[in-house]
Coordinates of C-alpha atoms in Angstrom, one line a residue:
M1 CA 0.0 0.0 0.0
E2 CA 2.9 2.3 0.8
V3 CA 4.5 1.8 -2.6
F4 CA 1.1 2.5 -4.3
L5 CA 0.7 5.8 -2.4
I6 CA 4.2 6.9 -3.2
K7 CA 3.8 6.2 -6.9
A8 CA 0.3 7.8 -6.9
L9 CA 1.5 11.0 -5.2
Q10 CA 4.4 11.2 -7.7
L11 CA 2.0 10.7 -10.6
I12 CA -0.5 13.4 -9.4
L13 CA 2.3 15.9 -8.7
S14 CA 4.0 15.3 -12.0
L15 CA 0.7 15.6 -13.9
A16 CA -0.3 18.7 -12.0
I17 CA 3.0 20.4 -12.9
L18 CA 2.8 19.5 -16.5
V19 CA -0.9 20.3 -16.9
V20 CA -0.5 23.8 -15.4
L21 CA 2.5 24.5 -17.6
H22 CA 0.8 23.1 -20.7
E23 CA -2.3 25.3 -20.2
L24 CA 0.0 28.3 -19.6
G25 CA 1.3 27.6 -23.0
H26 CA -2.2 28.4 -24.4
F27 CA -3.0 31.1 -21.8
I28 CA 0.1 33.3 -22.3
P29 CA -0.2 33.8 -26.1
A30 CA -4.0 34.2 -25.7
K31 CA -3.4 37.1 -23.4
I32 CA -0.7 38.5 -25.6
F33 CA -3.1 38.6 -28.5
K34 CA -5.8 40.1 -26.3
T35 CA -8.0 37.0 -26.4
R36 CA -10.3 36.5 -23.4
V37 CA -9.7 33.4 -21.3
E38 CA -12.8 32.6 -19.2
K39 CA -11.4 29.6 -17.2
F40 CA -8.0 28.2 -16.2
Y41 CA -8.4 24.8 -14.5
L42 CA -6.1 22.2 -13.1
F43 CA -8.1 18.9 -13.4
F44 CA -11.7 18.8 -14.6
D45 CA -14.5 20.5 -12.7
V46 CA -17.4 18.2 -13.7
K47 CA -20.4 19.5 -11.7
F48 CA -18.3 21.2 -9.1
S49 CA -14.8 22.5 -8.2
L50 CA -12.6 21.9 -5.2
F51 CA -11.4 25.5 -5.5
K52 CA -12.1 28.5 -7.7
K53 CA -11.5 32.2 -7.7
K54 CA -12.2 34.8 -10.3
I55 CA -9.4 37.3 -11.0
G56 CA -10.2 39.8 -13.7
E57 CA -12.0 38.1 -16.5
T58 CA -10.7 34.6 -15.7
V59 CA -11.9 32.0 -13.2
Y60 CA -8.9 30.0 -11.8
G61 CA -9.8 26.7 -10.2
I62 CA -8.9 23.1 -9.3
G63 CA -11.3 20.4 -10.4
W64 CA -11.8 17.0 -8.7
L65 CA -11.2 14.7 -11.7
P66 CA -7.4 14.4 -12.3
L67 CA -7.5 13.6 -16.0
G68 CA -5.9 16.7 -17.2
G69 CA -6.9 20.4 -17.3
Y70 CA -8.1 23.1 -19.6
V71 CA -8.3 26.7 -20.4
K72 CA -11.7 27.9 -21.8
I73 CA -11.0 30.5 -24.5
A74 CA -13.9 32.7 -25.5
G75 CA -15.2 32.1 -29.0
M76 CA -13.5 28.7 -29.5
I77 CA -15.2 25.4 -30.3
D78 CA -13.8 23.1 -27.7
E79 CA -14.8 20.3 -25.2
S80 CA -17.1 22.7 -23.4
F81 CA -19.5 22.6 -26.4
D82 CA -20.7 26.2 -25.6
K83 CA -23.2 26.6 -28.4
E84 CA -24.9 29.6 -26.9
Q85 CA -21.7 31.7 -27.1
M86 CA -21.0 30.6 -30.6
S87 CA -24.5 31.5 -31.7
K88 CA -23.8 35.2 -30.9
P89 CA -22.0 37.6 -33.2
P90 CA -18.2 37.4 -33.0
Q91 CA -16.6 39.8 -30.6
P92 CA -13.1 41.3 -31.0
W93 CA -11.8 39.6 -27.9
E94 CA -12.9 36.1 -29.0
F95 CA -10.6 33.4 -30.5
R96 CA -12.7 33.1 -33.7
S97 CA -12.1 36.9 -34.4
K98 CA -8.3 36.6 -34.3
P99 CA -6.1 36.2 -37.4
T100 CA -5.4 32.5 -38.3
W101 CA -1.6 32.8 -37.5
Q102 CA -2.5 34.1 -33.9
R103 CA -4.9 31.2 -33.4
L104 CA -2.3 28.8 -34.6
I105 CA 0.3 30.1 -32.1
I106 CA -2.3 29.9 -29.3
M107 CA -3.0 26.3 -30.1
L108 CA 0.6 25.3 -30.5
G109 CA 1.6 26.9 -27.2
G110 CA 0.8 23.9 -25.0
V111 CA 2.8 21.5 -27.1
T112 CA 5.7 23.9 -27.3
V113 CA 5.8 24.3 -23.5
N114 CA 5.8 20.5 -23.0
L115 CA 8.7 20.1 -25.3
I116 CA 10.7 23.0 -23.7
V117 CA 9.9 21.5 -20.2
G118 CA 11.0 18.0 -21.2
F119 CA 14.3 19.2 -22.7
A120 CA 15.0 21.7 -19.9
L121 CA 14.4 19.0 -17.2
Y122 CA 17.0 16.6 -18.9
M123 CA 19.5 19.5 -19.0
M124 CA 18.8 20.2 -15.3
I125 CA 19.1 16.5 -14.3
L126 CA 22.5 16.2 -16.0
F127 CA 23.8 19.4 -14.5
V128 CA 22.7 18.5 -10.9
W129 CA 23.3 14.8 -10.8
G130 CA 25.6 14.1 -13.7
K131 CA 25.3 11.0 -15.9
D132 CA 25.9 7.3 -15.5
Y133 CA 27.1 5.0 -18.3
V134 CA 28.7 1.7 -18.9
P135 CA 31.7 1.7 -21.4
Q136 CA 32.5 -1.5 -23.3
E137 CA 35.7 -2.1 -21.2
N138 CA 33.4 -2.6 -18.2
I139 CA 31.8 -5.6 -20.0
P140 CA 35.1 -7.5 -20.8
D141 CA 33.3 -10.7 -21.7
G142 CA 31.2 -9.0 -24.3
F143 CA 27.5 -9.7 -25.1
D144 CA 25.3 -12.8 -25.3
P145 CA 23.1 -12.6 -28.5
S146 CA 19.5 -13.8 -28.5
P147 CA 18.3 -16.0 -31.5
V148 CA 17.2 -13.0 -33.5
A149 CA 20.6 -11.4 -33.1
L150 CA 22.4 -14.7 -33.9
E151 CA 20.5 -14.8 -37.2
I152 CA 22.1 -11.6 -38.5
G153 CA 25.6 -12.4 -37.5
F154 CA 26.2 -11.6 -33.8
E155 CA 28.2 -14.1 -31.8
Q156 CA 28.7 -14.8 -28.1
G157 CA 31.4 -12.7 -26.7
D158 CA 31.1 -9.9 -29.2
R159 CA 32.4 -6.5 -27.9
L160 CA 31.0 -3.3 -29.4
I161 CA 33.4 -1.0 -31.2
D162 CA 31.0 1.4 -32.9
V163 CA 27.4 1.8 -34.3
D164 CA 27.4 3.3 -37.8
G165 CA 31.0 4.5 -37.3
K166 CA 30.3 6.2 -33.9
P167 CA 31.4 4.6 -30.6
L168 CA 28.6 4.1 -28.0
E169 CA 29.5 5.8 -24.8
N170 CA 26.9 3.7 -23.0
V171 CA 27.0 0.3 -24.6
L172 CA 23.8 -0.7 -22.7
E173 CA 21.9 1.5 -25.2
I174 CA 22.7 -0.9 -28.1
N175 CA 19.3 -2.6 -27.8
R176 CA 17.3 0.6 -28.0
N177 CA 19.4 1.6 -31.0
L178 CA 18.7 -1.6 -32.8
F179 CA 15.0 -1.5 -31.9
L180 CA 14.0 2.1 -32.7
R181 CA 16.8 3.8 -34.7
P182 CA 17.9 3.5 -38.3
V183 CA 21.1 1.5 -37.6
E184 CA 22.9 0.4 -40.7
Y185 CA 25.8 -1.6 -39.2
V186 CA 27.6 -2.5 -36.0
T187 CA 31.3 -3.1 -35.7
V188 CA 32.3 -5.7 -33.2
S189 CA 35.4 -7.3 -31.8
R190 CA 35.0 -11.1 -31.8
S191 CA 36.1 -13.3 -28.9
D192 CA 39.1 -14.4 -31.1
G193 CA 40.2 -10.8 -31.6
N194 CA 38.9 -10.4 -35.2
I195 CA 37.1 -7.2 -36.2
D196 CA 33.8 -7.7 -38.1
K197 CA 31.1 -5.4 -39.4
I198 CA 27.6 -6.7 -39.0
N199 CA 25.0 -5.2 -41.4
I200 CA 21.7 -4.6 -39.7
P201 CA 18.8 -5.6 -42.1
E202 CA 16.0 -3.1 -42.6
G203 CA 13.0 -3.9 -40.4
F204 CA 15.2 -5.5 -37.7
G205 CA 13.3 -3.5 -35.0
N206 CA 10.0 -5.0 -36.3
K207 CA 11.6 -8.5 -36.1
M208 CA 12.6 -7.8 -32.5
F209 CA 9.0 -6.7 -31.7
I210 CA 7.3 -9.7 -33.3
S211 CA 9.7 -12.2 -31.6
G212 CA 9.4 -10.4 -28.3
Q213 CA 13.2 -10.3 -28.0
Y214 CA 13.6 -6.7 -26.9
R215 CA 17.1 -7.3 -25.5
P216 CA 18.9 -9.1 -28.4
L217 CA 22.3 -8.4 -26.8
T218 CA 22.7 -9.2 -23.1
P219 CA 25.9 -8.4 -21.2
L220 CA 27.9 -11.5 -20.3
V221 CA 28.9 -11.4 -16.7
S222 CA 31.0 -13.8 -14.6
A223 CA 29.3 -16.5 -12.6
T224 CA 30.1 -14.8 -9.3
I225 CA 27.5 -15.6 -6.7
D226 CA 25.8 -12.6 -5.1
S227 CA 23.3 -14.2 -2.8
V228 CA 23.0 -17.6 -1.1
F229 CA 19.5 -18.4 0.0
G230 CA 18.7 -22.1 -0.5
S231 CA 19.6 -25.1 1.7
P232 CA 21.7 -26.9 -1.0
A233 CA 24.1 -24.1 -1.4
I234 CA 24.2 -23.3 2.3
D235 CA 24.7 -26.9 3.3
A236 CA 27.6 -27.1 0.7
G237 CA 29.3 -24.1 2.3
I238 CA 29.0 -21.8 -0.6
N239 CA 29.5 -18.1 0.2
S240 CA 28.5 -14.9 -1.5
G241 CA 31.4 -13.8 -3.7
D242 CA 32.3 -17.4 -4.7
K243 CA 32.8 -17.8 -8.5
I244 CA 31.5 -20.9 -10.3
I245 CA 34.1 -22.1 -12.8
K246 CA 33.0 -25.7 -13.5
V247 CA 29.9 -27.9 -13.1
N248 CA 30.8 -31.6 -13.3
S249 CA 33.3 -31.7 -16.2
D250 CA 31.9 -28.6 -18.0
D251 CA 33.8 -25.3 -17.8
I252 CA 31.7 -22.3 -16.8
N253 CA 32.8 -18.8 -17.9
T254 CA 29.7 -16.7 -17.4
W255 CA 26.5 -16.6 -15.4
Q256 CA 24.5 -17.2 -18.6
E257 CA 26.5 -20.5 -19.2
F258 CA 25.7 -21.6 -15.6
I259 CA 22.0 -20.9 -16.0
S260 CA 22.0 -22.7 -19.4
W261 CA 23.7 -25.7 -17.9
I262 CA 21.1 -25.9 -15.1
E263 CA 18.2 -25.6 -17.5
N264 CA 19.6 -28.3 -19.9
N265 CA 20.9 -30.9 -17.5
D266 CA 18.7 -33.1 -15.2
D267 CA 21.5 -34.5 -12.9
N268 CA 20.2 -34.5 -9.4
L269 CA 23.6 -34.6 -7.8
I270 CA 26.2 -32.3 -9.3
N271 CA 29.8 -31.4 -8.5
V272 CA 30.4 -27.7 -8.6
T273 CA 33.9 -26.2 -8.7
L274 CA 34.3 -22.7 -7.3
Q275 CA 37.0 -20.1 -6.8
R276 CA 37.1 -18.3 -3.5
E277 CA 39.7 -15.5 -3.6
N278 CA 42.9 -17.4 -4.5
S279 CA 41.8 -20.9 -3.8
I280 CA 39.8 -23.5 -5.8
Y281 CA 37.5 -26.0 -4.2
E282 CA 34.9 -28.6 -5.3
T283 CA 31.7 -29.5 -3.6
P284 CA 28.9 -31.9 -4.3
I285 CA 25.4 -30.4 -4.3
E286 CA 22.0 -32.1 -4.4
R287 CA 19.6 -29.9 -6.4
N288 CA 16.2 -28.8 -5.3
D289 CA 13.1 -30.3 -6.9
D290 CA 12.9 -27.4 -9.3
G291 CA 16.6 -27.9 -10.3
T292 CA 18.0 -24.9 -8.6
I293 CA 20.8 -24.9 -6.0
G294 CA 19.9 -21.8 -4.0
V295 CA 22.2 -19.1 -5.4
S296 CA 21.4 -16.0 -7.4
L297 CA 23.0 -13.1 -9.2
S298 CA 20.9 -10.2 -7.9
T299 CA 23.2 -7.6 -9.4
T300 CA 24.4 -7.3 -12.9
G301 CA 28.1 -7.4 -11.8
I302 CA 28.7 -4.5 -14.2
E303 CA 30.5 -1.4 -12.9
V304 CA 28.7 1.9 -13.8
V305 CA 30.8 5.0 -14.5
H306 CA 29.7 8.3 -13.2
R307 CA 30.7 11.7 -14.6
D308 CA 29.7 15.2 -13.6
L309 CA 28.9 17.7 -16.3
S310 CA 29.5 21.4 -16.7
L311 CA 26.6 23.7 -17.5
T312 CA 27.5 23.8 -21.2
E313 CA 27.9 20.0 -21.4
S314 CA 24.6 19.6 -19.6
I315 CA 22.8 21.8 -22.1
V316 CA 24.3 20.1 -25.1
E317 CA 23.8 16.5 -23.8
G318 CA 20.4 17.3 -22.3
F319 CA 19.2 18.5 -25.7
D320 CA 20.6 15.4 -27.4
Y321 CA 19.0 13.1 -24.8
G322 CA 15.6 14.9 -25.2
Y323 CA 15.8 14.7 -29.0
W324 CA 16.4 11.0 -29.0
T325 CA 13.8 10.4 -26.3
L326 CA 11.2 12.1 -28.6
Y327 CA 12.6 10.2 -31.6
D328 CA 12.4 6.9 -29.9
Y329 CA 8.8 7.5 -28.7
V330 CA 7.7 8.5 -32.2
S331 CA 9.4 5.5 -33.7
Q332 CA 7.7 3.0 -31.3
F333 CA 4.3 4.6 -31.9
Q334 CA 4.0 2.5 -35.1
F335 CA 3.6 -0.6 -32.9
V336 CA 0.4 0.7 -31.4
F337 CA -1.4 -0.2 -34.6
T338 CA -0.5 -3.9 -34.2
K339 CA -2.5 -6.5 -32.2
E340 CA 0.4 -7.0 -29.8
G341 CA 1.1 -3.3 -29.4
A342 CA -2.6 -2.4 -28.8
S343 CA -2.6 -5.0 -26.0
Q344 CA 0.3 -3.3 -24.3
L345 CA -1.3 0.1 -24.2
G346 CA -1.7 1.4 -20.7
G347 CA -3.4 4.1 -18.8
F348 CA -2.7 5.9 -15.5
G349 CA -1.6 2.6 -13.9
T350 CA 1.1 2.1 -16.5
I351 CA 2.2 5.8 -16.2
G352 CA 2.3 5.5 -12.4
S353 CA 4.5 2.4 -12.6
L354 CA 7.2 4.5 -14.3
F355 CA 7.9 6.2 -11.0
P356 CA 10.2 4.7 -8.4
A357 CA 8.8 2.8 -5.4
K358 CA 10.8 5.2 -3.1
W359 CA 10.7 9.0 -3.5
D360 CA 13.8 9.9 -5.5
W361 CA 13.9 13.4 -7.0
R362 CA 16.3 12.4 -9.8
N363 CA 14.0 9.7 -11.0
F364 CA 10.9 11.8 -10.4
W365 CA 12.2 14.6 -12.6
S366 CA 13.4 12.2 -15.2
T367 CA 10.0 10.5 -15.5
T368 CA 8.3 13.9 -15.5
A369 CA 10.5 14.9 -18.5
L370 CA 9.6 11.7 -20.3
I371 CA 5.8 12.3 -19.7
S372 CA 6.2 15.9 -20.8
I373 CA 7.7 14.8 -24.1
I374 CA 5.0 12.1 -24.5
L375 CA 2.2 14.7 -23.9
A376 CA 3.7 17.0 -26.5
F377 CA 3.7 14.3 -29.1
M378 CA 0.2 12.9 -28.2
N379 CA -1.3 16.4 -28.1
V380 CA -0.1 17.3 -31.6
L381 CA -1.7 14.2 -33.2
P382 CA -4.4 15.4 -35.7
I383 CA -7.3 14.2 -33.7
P384 CA -10.3 16.6 -33.1
A385 CA -10.5 17.6 -29.4
L386 CA -6.7 17.5 -29.2
D387 CA -4.5 20.5 -29.9
G388 CA -3.3 18.8 -33.1
G389 CA -6.9 18.6 -34.3
H390 CA -7.3 22.4 -34.0
V391 CA -3.9 22.9 -35.7
M392 CA -5.0 20.6 -38.5
F393 CA -8.1 22.7 -39.2
L394 CA -6.2 25.9 -38.9
C395 CA -3.6 24.7 -41.4
Y396 CA -6.4 23.8 -43.8
E397 CA -7.8 27.3 -43.4
M398 CA -4.4 28.9 -44.0
V399 CA -3.7 26.9 -47.1
T400 CA -7.2 27.1 -48.7
G401 CA -8.3 30.4 -47.4
R402 CA -11.6 28.8 -46.3
K403 CA -12.6 28.3 -42.7
P404 CA -14.5 25.1 -41.9
S405 CA -18.0 25.8 -40.7
D406 CA -18.9 25.9 -37.0
K407 CA -21.3 23.0 -37.4
F408 CA -18.5 20.9 -39.0
L409 CA -16.1 21.8 -36.2
E410 CA -18.7 20.9 -33.6
Y411 CA -19.3 17.5 -35.1
A412 CA -15.6 16.9 -35.4
Q413 CA -15.1 17.9 -31.8
V414 CA -17.8 15.5 -30.6
I415 CA -16.3 12.6 -32.6
G416 CA -12.8 13.4 -31.3
F417 CA -14.0 13.7 -27.8
F418 CA -15.7 10.2 -27.8
L419 CA -12.7 8.7 -29.6
L420 CA -10.4 10.0 -26.8
I421 CA -12.8 8.7 -24.1
A422 CA -12.8 5.3 -25.8
L423 CA -9.0 5.2 -25.9
V424 CA -8.7 6.2 -22.2
L425 CA -11.2 3.5 -21.2
Y426 CA -9.4 0.9 -23.3
A427 CA -5.9 1.8 -22.0
N428 CA -7.1 1.8 -18.4
G429 CA -9.0 -1.4 -19.0
N430 CA -5.7 -3.0 -20.1
D431 CA -4.2 -1.8 -16.8
L432 CA -7.1 -3.3 -14.9
F433 CA -6.9 -6.6 -16.8
R434 CA -3.2 -6.9 -16.1
W435 CA -3.7 -6.2 -12.4
I436 CA -6.5 -8.8 -12.1
S437 CA -4.6 -11.4 -14.1
G438 CA -1.3 -10.6 -12.5
S439 CA 0.4 -10.3 -15.8

């Protein structure tokens, strides 16, 4: 329950910050262009408000339904469906009376602010906390390829040299590169010392998605025991820090090899050879009914490098990180239109799960930056009732010189509204199904 509350509080705080800033993105240009803003609300005030106060011509308030927020701009066809106002003659302070370019700026304001906030937060995080990364030399045994990676030429023990001619500072990002970015080739150093270039076929990311192999390259780590928790290992005198180097007569070089041996051999009684500091010892172990021996590798065994950044470095690298975060999200959006992708859609439960179980400001701001960039992209989609829908009709007006009729815009707004409600219900229904089924 405590974990749920911590995640829920982080989600509400994050959304509250982003919603207010997004709506300010509409509010400020509306004021600059002398357009009347009748309401500015954090969360929706269906039937009643938790708080409201009128200052000047605008009512500022907090609603009770935390599904977003809104600004009600006079003379605009929006989710308020205020037909009475639209039936009256246009007034100079109304949205519909403003030039098309001013209306376009007002509508793009929220998305623009979300992008600026996301990029700025990444810059701030790098400046305050620095960055962590794993260079290839910290994974001396190289990578273990999955079947889909083996098919295109990767081999066990491959060490990364570069991706499309550029070295990866953090080699753990290789899977994201292969999945979402247009990688043409990867240069690797083989376990025998040879240097080879592996051409990445077009559509390899789709193949990863279809196969479910989202981590085609897994770091190889030594079979050093981190935790001893089962009676077989305890009875055999195995300690944390011992390194498995042989099982029966088979040499073991990595943790993956040890797990593979356990999964593919049914011997009930096995002889395990271990290294403890500078000594080698062998011990017989009777396996549990499920085949395990009571040891685990609860850490990756990979040393992470930390580096503090100057203000200039933080700005440059923060912008780069924000750009690739947006690029990756747009790239993976294509999978939403597949059966598997649609089943993975999530609502507030999925978003809340992005936050850490313990309050951590670095992770909080990092997740908030990600959500801000996601909101920017989702809001600019050309769906009526979203900012992108309004932008689409404004662009049509600018190109053709003809404004769509109010009746058409009202119908479009209704269709878009119900489409969004259906998507929200579907996404949150997926969350509920996964929670009930435990998947």
